XYZ file of C-alpha atoms in Angstrom:
520
model
C 0.000 0.000 0.000
C 1.591 3.256 -1.080
C 1.831 5.831 1.718
C 0.381 8.652 -0.375
C -2.505 6.415 -1.363
C -3.101 4.826 1.982
C -3.525 8.069 3.905
C -6.230 8.983 1.372
C -6.496 12.658 2.336
C -3.395 13.797 0.388
C -4.642 11.600 -2.432
C -7.740 13.743 -2.848
C -5.523 16.546 -4.147
C -3.145 14.409 -6.229
C -2.932 14.737 -9.994
C -3.782 11.055 -10.519
C -6.884 11.350 -8.385
C -8.078 14.503 -10.137
C -7.427 12.996 -13.570
C -9.466 9.929 -12.731
C -12.241 12.004 -11.178
C -12.410 13.913 -14.466
C -12.425 10.627 -16.391
C -15.365 9.357 -14.341
C -17.204 12.606 -15.063
C -16.602 12.023 -18.771
C -17.952 8.474 -18.503
C -21.078 9.890 -16.852
C -21.465 12.446 -19.651
C -21.084 9.745 -22.311
C -23.604 7.530 -20.560
C -26.142 10.335 -20.755
C -25.366 11.331 -24.346
C -24.601 7.928 -25.903
C -25.534 5.199 -23.407
C -23.853 1.815 -23.734
C -23.324 -1.184 -21.496
C -19.597 -1.190 -22.244
C -19.280 2.377 -20.961
C -21.572 1.661 -18.014
C -19.271 -0.975 -16.542
C -16.498 1.654 -16.218
C -18.553 3.840 -13.865
C -17.196 3.116 -10.384
C -20.437 4.351 -8.810
C -22.377 1.543 -10.566
C -22.185 -2.044 -9.406
C -21.195 -4.772 -11.837
C -21.170 -8.555 -11.694
C -18.092 -10.741 -11.884
C -19.123 -13.898 -13.727
C -16.903 -16.951 -13.962
C -17.209 -20.487 -15.238
C -15.570 -23.224 -17.236
C -15.432 -23.989 -20.933
C -15.922 -27.750 -21.012
C -13.932 -30.010 -23.299
C -15.353 -31.215 -26.600
C -16.748 -34.717 -26.047
C -15.825 -37.140 -28.803
C -15.143 -34.395 -31.332
C -11.973 -33.262 -33.106
C -9.354 -31.423 -31.051
C -9.556 -27.649 -31.291
C -6.238 -26.151 -32.397
C -7.291 -22.481 -32.322
C -7.792 -20.516 -29.096
C -11.343 -19.477 -28.277
C -12.954 -16.188 -27.253
C -16.007 -15.833 -25.031
C -18.051 -12.705 -25.774
C -20.995 -11.341 -23.758
C -23.587 -9.605 -25.980
C -26.366 -7.349 -24.676
C -29.221 -5.527 -26.426
C -30.269 -3.526 -23.377
C -28.902 -0.197 -24.649
C -27.580 -1.066 -28.115
C -28.444 -3.965 -30.381
C -26.109 -6.927 -29.844
C -23.425 -4.873 -28.126
C -20.241 -6.756 -27.207
C -19.898 -5.721 -23.555
C -16.984 -7.867 -22.398
C -14.847 -10.725 -23.673
C -12.129 -13.121 -22.577
C -9.712 -14.465 -25.149
C -7.202 -17.305 -25.570
C -9.432 -19.904 -23.934
C -8.914 -23.633 -24.397
C -11.215 -26.564 -23.615
C -11.252 -27.207 -19.885
C -10.090 -23.727 -18.851
C -11.926 -21.135 -16.767
C -13.031 -17.665 -17.819
C -14.101 -14.440 -16.117
C -16.300 -11.540 -17.277
C -17.184 -8.152 -15.748
C -20.774 -7.184 -16.625
C -23.367 -4.592 -15.559
C -26.857 -5.850 -14.639
C -28.881 -6.993 -17.651
C -29.684 -9.890 -19.960
C -26.836 -11.398 -21.974
C -26.088 -13.948 -24.625
C -22.710 -15.573 -24.038
C -21.179 -16.809 -27.287
C -18.010 -18.897 -27.516
C -16.166 -18.320 -30.797
C -13.006 -19.568 -32.483
C -11.270 -18.581 -35.708
C -11.985 -21.928 -37.339
C -11.302 -20.764 -40.900
C -8.082 -18.932 -39.994
C -9.006 -15.566 -41.520
C -8.161 -13.585 -38.382
C -11.830 -12.783 -37.670
C -14.524 -14.268 -35.452
C -17.739 -14.776 -37.388
C -21.284 -15.905 -36.720
C -20.588 -19.289 -38.327
C -17.744 -19.951 -35.866
C -19.867 -20.215 -32.718
C -19.009 -23.245 -30.572
C -21.362 -22.666 -27.630
C -24.098 -20.266 -26.493
C -25.765 -19.537 -23.183
C -28.227 -16.957 -21.898
C -27.462 -15.122 -18.668
C -29.675 -12.850 -16.552
C -28.056 -10.491 -14.043
C -30.717 -8.712 -11.933
C -30.689 -5.016 -11.071
C -31.439 -5.698 -7.391
C -28.887 -4.036 -5.128
C -28.982 -7.000 -2.746
C -28.094 -9.545 -5.433
C -24.863 -11.524 -5.094
C -22.377 -9.747 -7.359
C -20.138 -12.746 -8.029
C -21.772 -15.483 -10.101
C -19.863 -18.732 -10.527
C -20.244 -22.069 -12.279
C -21.649 -20.464 -15.434
C -20.225 -23.227 -17.616
C -20.345 -23.538 -21.397
C -20.224 -27.034 -22.923
C -18.746 -27.082 -26.415
C -20.903 -28.870 -28.948
C -23.209 -28.441 -31.945
C -24.456 -24.861 -31.708
C -27.100 -22.878 -33.559
C -25.359 -19.807 -35.028
C -26.443 -16.469 -33.503
C -29.304 -14.693 -35.250
C -27.253 -11.500 -35.715
C -24.034 -10.885 -37.669
C -20.770 -11.157 -35.724
C -17.480 -9.852 -37.091
C -14.816 -9.423 -34.409
C -11.034 -9.526 -34.471
C -9.510 -12.843 -33.412
C -6.958 -11.985 -30.733
C -3.633 -13.732 -31.484
C -2.177 -15.922 -28.757
C 0.676 -14.181 -26.873
C 4.146 -15.670 -27.164
C 4.462 -16.155 -23.397
C 4.324 -19.735 -22.013
C 0.849 -21.092 -21.360
C -0.221 -23.494 -18.632
C -1.787 -26.891 -19.178
C -3.986 -26.370 -16.121
C -4.413 -22.684 -15.281
C -6.523 -20.121 -17.156
C -4.851 -18.466 -20.176
C -1.999 -16.004 -19.620
C -1.627 -16.727 -15.910
C 2.054 -17.753 -16.018
C 4.104 -14.593 -15.431
C 7.315 -13.331 -13.867
C 7.268 -10.658 -11.177
C 8.986 -8.288 -13.633
C 5.970 -8.518 -15.951
C 4.414 -5.115 -16.846
C 1.163 -6.431 -15.386
C 2.683 -5.774 -11.955
C 3.974 -2.270 -12.777
C 2.832 0.725 -10.673
C 0.744 1.983 -13.602
C -1.382 -1.169 -13.503
C -1.743 -0.885 -9.731
C -3.027 2.674 -10.139
C -5.394 1.504 -12.864
C -6.768 -1.142 -10.508
C -7.410 1.486 -7.857
C -9.127 4.119 -9.992
C -10.525 2.094 -12.909
C -11.306 -1.462 -11.759
C -13.158 -2.366 -14.974
C -10.246 -1.247 -17.158
C -7.870 -3.245 -14.950
C -9.966 -6.389 -15.364
C -10.049 -5.887 -19.149
C -6.247 -5.721 -19.265
C -5.523 -8.373 -16.651
C -8.070 -10.917 -17.899
C -7.732 -13.064 -14.808
C -6.892 -12.173 -11.205
C -5.008 -15.425 -10.511
C -1.323 -15.638 -11.419
C 1.508 -18.104 -10.910
C 5.243 -18.192 -11.615
C 5.381 -21.804 -12.775
C 3.270 -24.637 -14.098
C 1.138 -26.385 -11.507
C 2.659 -29.152 -9.402
C 0.073 -30.923 -7.290
C 2.521 -32.095 -4.614
C 3.554 -28.547 -3.671
C 1.777 -26.491 -1.006
C 0.236 -23.316 -2.476
C 1.135 -19.968 -0.897
C -1.251 -17.216 -2.016
C 0.083 -13.657 -1.792
C -2.501 -10.850 -1.584
C -1.489 -7.182 -1.936
C -3.125 -4.104 -0.442
C -4.537 -0.912 -1.919
C -2.631 0.184 -5.042
C -0.250 -2.723 -4.481
C 0.882 -5.591 -6.674
C 2.293 -9.095 -6.593
C 5.780 -7.632 -7.110
C 5.836 -6.336 -3.533
C 6.281 -9.924 -2.311
C 9.398 -10.588 -4.395
C 11.713 -10.656 -1.368
C 9.615 -13.344 0.308
C 9.180 -15.364 -2.885
C 12.941 -15.433 -3.488
C 13.450 -17.111 -0.093
C 10.568 -19.572 -0.392
C 11.452 -23.279 -0.497
C 10.255 -23.882 -4.051
C 10.753 -27.648 -3.749
C 7.812 -27.805 -1.329
C 5.856 -24.617 -2.014
C 4.407 -22.882 -5.078
C 3.684 -19.128 -5.059
C 0.304 -17.961 -6.318
C -0.951 -14.380 -6.488
C -4.360 -12.756 -6.161
C -3.690 -9.630 -8.236
C -6.938 -7.710 -8.026
C -8.264 -4.166 -8.686
C -7.900 -2.556 -5.273
C -10.538 0.106 -5.925
C -13.277 -2.511 -6.298
C -15.769 -3.605 -3.656
C -14.028 -5.602 -0.929
C -17.092 -7.823 -0.570
C -16.872 -8.660 -4.256
C -13.118 -9.295 -4.161
C -13.551 -11.491 -1.074
C -16.235 -13.569 -2.795
C -13.985 -13.994 -5.809
C -11.025 -14.949 -3.611
C -13.217 -17.536 -1.911
C -14.417 -18.966 -5.212
C -10.890 -19.252 -6.627
C -8.837 -20.381 -3.646
C -11.152 -21.624 -0.893
C -14.217 -23.222 -2.474
C -12.372 -26.179 -4.017
C -14.464 -25.831 -7.186
C -11.982 -23.973 -9.385
C -8.834 -25.483 -7.880
C -9.674 -28.833 -6.225
C -6.969 -29.464 -3.593
C -5.454 -32.889 -2.915
C -6.933 -34.352 0.262
C -5.282 -32.898 3.349
C -3.155 -30.394 1.403
C -2.729 -27.197 3.442
C -3.100 -23.692 2.046
C -1.003 -20.724 3.165
C -2.138 -17.121 2.622
C 0.123 -14.084 3.075
C -1.821 -10.812 2.888
C -0.553 -7.248 3.261
C -2.625 -4.317 4.472
C -6.098 -4.195 2.876
C -5.442 -7.633 1.385
C -5.851 -9.031 4.888
C -9.419 -7.707 4.974
C -10.213 -9.346 1.632
C -8.926 -12.682 2.926
C -10.639 -12.416 6.323
C -14.014 -11.784 4.666
C -13.382 -14.669 2.250
C -12.826 -16.955 5.253
C -16.304 -15.993 6.482
C -17.712 -17.551 3.306
C -16.281 -21.040 3.819
C -18.762 -23.865 4.128
C -19.588 -25.032 7.647
C -17.444 -27.959 8.678
C -14.685 -27.264 6.133
C -11.505 -28.745 7.601
C -8.754 -27.884 5.128
C -5.723 -26.613 7.083
C -5.131 -22.917 6.334
C -2.329 -20.704 7.588
C -3.386 -17.041 7.318
C -0.584 -14.511 7.835
C -1.679 -10.862 7.810
C 0.804 -7.988 7.647
C -0.173 -4.505 8.910
C -3.840 -5.000 8.034
C -6.434 -2.358 9.089
C -8.932 -4.803 10.601
C -10.698 -1.909 12.322
C -10.889 0.162 9.140
C -9.112 3.418 8.334
C -10.424 6.779 9.608
C -9.138 8.579 6.513
C -11.432 6.435 4.360
C -14.474 7.975 6.034
C -13.106 11.463 5.356
C -12.411 10.521 1.753
C -15.981 9.297 1.367
C -17.322 12.597 2.711
C -15.016 14.947 0.826
C -13.877 13.215 -2.347
C -14.927 14.006 -5.898
C -14.497 10.297 -6.597
C -15.554 7.716 -4.020
C -14.134 4.289 -4.722
C -15.982 1.191 -3.491
C -12.991 -0.044 -1.481
C -12.726 3.292 0.370
C -16.360 2.997 1.357
C -15.711 -0.487 2.724
C -12.590 0.683 4.600
C -14.516 3.215 6.672
C -14.556 2.154 10.353
C -18.334 2.694 10.346
C -18.969 0.530 7.267
C -21.065 -2.641 7.261
C -18.043 -4.431 5.831
C -15.846 -3.661 8.854
C -18.710 -4.328 11.278
C -19.205 -7.851 9.902
C -15.583 -8.741 9.225
C -15.192 -11.034 12.259
C -18.804 -12.246 12.459
C -17.766 -15.882 11.985
C -15.126 -17.249 14.379
C -12.216 -18.937 12.661
C -12.350 -22.742 12.944
C -9.548 -24.717 14.530
C -8.204 -25.644 11.078
C -7.490 -21.959 10.299
C -4.587 -20.348 12.152
C -4.367 -16.543 11.908
C -0.960 -15.035 12.615
C -1.453 -11.290 13.050
C 1.723 -9.334 12.302
C 1.667 -5.581 12.902
C 4.058 -2.663 12.334
C 4.569 0.266 14.697
C 7.369 2.499 13.301
C 6.049 5.918 12.267
C 8.669 7.694 10.096
C 6.908 11.080 10.184
C 8.943 13.863 11.796
C 5.747 15.400 13.160
C 3.612 12.709 14.732
C -0.031 13.646 15.114
C -2.855 11.566 16.541
C -2.574 7.986 17.745
C 0.295 5.559 17.233
C 0.584 4.069 13.743
C 2.976 2.496 11.269
C 2.936 5.741 9.314
C -0.241 4.705 7.512
C -2.551 2.467 9.568
C -3.343 3.250 13.220
C -2.097 0.633 15.636
C -5.588 0.421 17.119
C -6.908 -0.722 13.722
C -4.171 -3.297 13.161
C -4.879 -4.612 16.662
C -8.650 -4.355 16.693
C -10.205 -6.287 19.555
C -12.040 -8.718 17.281
C -8.921 -9.497 15.274
C -6.861 -10.057 18.423
C -9.436 -12.415 19.921
C -9.401 -14.665 16.868
C -5.661 -14.580 16.126
C -3.538 -17.606 16.999
C -0.490 -15.363 17.396
C 0.337 -11.635 17.417
C 3.759 -10.148 16.791
C 4.902 -6.585 16.221
C 7.822 -5.264 14.196
C 9.604 -1.926 14.507
C 9.118 -1.058 10.866
C 6.749 0.915 8.658
C 3.594 -0.047 6.840
C 5.358 -0.937 3.586
C 8.674 -1.718 5.271
C 7.201 -4.825 6.889
C 7.421 -6.533 3.486
C 11.208 -5.963 3.307
C 12.153 -6.028 6.989
C 14.576 -8.970 7.515
C 13.072 -9.948 10.874
C 9.523 -9.812 9.524
C 10.512 -11.803 6.435
C 12.245 -14.454 8.546
C 9.171 -14.796 10.743
C 6.789 -15.063 7.783
C 8.991 -17.673 6.100
C 9.213 -19.695 9.317
C 5.412 -19.687 9.560
C 5.109 -20.800 5.932
C 7.738 -23.522 6.157
C 6.123 -25.143 9.202
C 3.388 -26.500 6.893
C 3.878 -29.967 5.423
C 2.314 -31.895 2.589
C 0.200 -34.931 3.559
C 2.190 -37.035 1.071
C 4.398 -39.691 2.755
C 8.103 -38.845 2.900
C 9.203 -41.555 0.445
C 6.678 -40.396 -2.134
C 7.516 -36.731 -1.528
C 11.215 -37.390 -2.107
C 10.584 -38.821 -5.575
C 8.073 -36.085 -6.385
C 10.683 -33.457 -5.555
C 13.281 -35.289 -7.642
C 11.295 -34.463 -10.774
C 11.495 -36.222 -14.122
C 13.687 -37.200 -17.039
C 15.690 -34.909 -19.334
C 16.128 -37.505 -22.088
C 14.623 -36.942 -25.528
C 11.001 -38.006 -25.337
C 9.165 -40.184 -27.880
C 7.410 -38.397 -30.730
C 3.685 -37.770 -30.683
C 3.214 -37.351 -26.943
C 0.542 -34.931 -25.783
C 1.436 -31.861 -23.761
C 0.196 -33.543 -20.589
C 2.211 -36.695 -21.281
C 5.391 -34.669 -21.799
C 4.694 -32.756 -18.591
C 4.266 -35.982 -16.600
C 7.532 -37.484 -17.849
C 9.523 -34.261 -17.459
C 8.294 -33.448 -13.951
C 7.025 -36.715 -12.434
C 9.120 -39.337 -14.199
C 10.910 -40.586 -11.082
C 7.629 -40.866 -9.207
C 6.110 -42.876 -12.071
C 9.134 -45.172 -12.076
C 8.818 -45.610 -8.311
C 5.207 -46.704 -8.710
C 5.840 -48.957 -11.707
C 8.778 -50.723 -10.023
C 6.935 -51.328 -6.767
C 9.252 -49.020 -4.812
C 6.225 -46.901 -3.850
C 2.817 -48.017 -2.621
C -0.107 -46.487 -4.569
C -1.716 -43.636 -2.644
C -5.043 -43.557 -4.473
C -7.135 -45.146 -7.206
C -5.253 -43.311 -9.966
C -1.901 -44.571 -8.707
C -3.288 -48.107 -8.446
C -4.641 -48.025 -12.004
C -1.296 -46.704 -13.245
C 0.580 -49.544 -11.520
C -1.776 -52.158 -12.978
C -1.263 -50.746 -16.486
C 2.514 -50.400 -16.069
C 2.742 -54.044 -14.952
C 0.552 -55.296 -17.799
C -2.437 -56.225 -15.636
C -4.837 -53.887 -17.476
C -4.907 -51.645 -20.521
C -3.252 -48.239 -20.419
C -6.168 -45.802 -20.505
C -4.701 -42.842 -18.612
C -2.276 -40.350 -20.132
C 0.252 -41.149 -17.411
C 0.218 -44.886 -18.097
C 0.387 -44.388 -21.866
C 3.315 -41.980 -21.524
C 5.195 -44.276 -19.150
C 4.844 -47.374 -21.339
C 6.156 -45.493 -24.362
C 9.049 -44.066 -22.354
C 9.863 -47.458 -20.801
C 9.889 -49.091 -24.234
C 12.387 -46.503 -25.486
C 14.567 -46.385 -22.358
C 14.228 -49.795 -20.654
C 17.381 -49.187 -18.608
C 15.817 -46.057 -17.067
C 12.490 -47.753 -16.402
C 13.950 -50.360 -14.070
């Protein structure tokens, strides 16, 4: 959280703030003169829906070689207006859309004829969607899935540009364009400012709010990093560099920090906590490291967990304003532009009042880390870390539910770089262990084979041999005991007791035939 931003009052006079206030005024003028749903979603004073779902694989049909685009059309203000879209989709991947209330036709398209355009005849799936105007409606809608199959072409002409696939590496498992480095422009300060002042524009550019540094490895414990207001994933670079990457995988919730905290919390829950988008292996812990306002997003998301959920979760908050921020209330009263997150940050808001309404279960351990060094030469008011009052970081409700509290003589942003704070956070992370037995874990961490692989393997088969080859050999040779039904079926196929129907078994048999000395 940037100091200038976090204090909010100086922000009200900053050039960036005034420019964005003027931009919002222009959006309002356009909406009056030339109303459109696409313009409407950029008005921060209007609520929008975040819709997510899955594009299901094509059953029994030919493999799709071209990426797909999902487009949401509305005729509420203009005939068949393309309001939002997500590109570069593949069968089995998830999508996300940002839409104002209204009725929509979701159309999945692909450039099947290779002319660089998306046409009416290239529709692969359609679905109607109704998003009510009611203020009380849930503003995150999930499981809006689209099965690919024979589809009646839309009744109106479609002629859109087919977005070319970026040259960056793509994941076999994650949504498109989620594999990044922390030096990626997506995490630049300009994008952070865009997320604060123009959440809809941020979502258009970001596409997805989930990011990772590497392909998924199911045996590693996920560590989700969550930034604060006008922050980014890059702020956690010092911690990520010291993370034991053999056992842990860093994930990032890189979200528009000006958006509604209730909405961001619901989305965080759906992505990381619900188990629907990312089903966790049984007993696999989850670690969450959240700075500043990110801690509020996570704490509200934990309220949304299903009763009786027992997944072990380590929640580490850093300098989070659990009691709200008094400057947010002043910003709401005096600002030309009132952002949804500021409204939620007010100590008198319904969001803050309900933040600790559900006690944390035994499976969730909250480690509350706070900062108390105020660098200001002239110190006015109560004690703080230079940004967040100590009384807010140590709100009574947060203290009661925390497993541990620890303070650091550093500033609000300095807590992310402070060596003592980093060492403590890393120690808390590294105390979590995978439920996989030690012998299995050792071979999983050993990885796979570097030898030239047989021709014609699928991407998944190559991935399994490159990253899990030693584990597969351990199973096939009897060195390891199968842990589940999939392992048992693999062993039976590898030992010739049944046909090889899984990609893992097929890949292993081809590899073993080519390199029998390595398969033993």
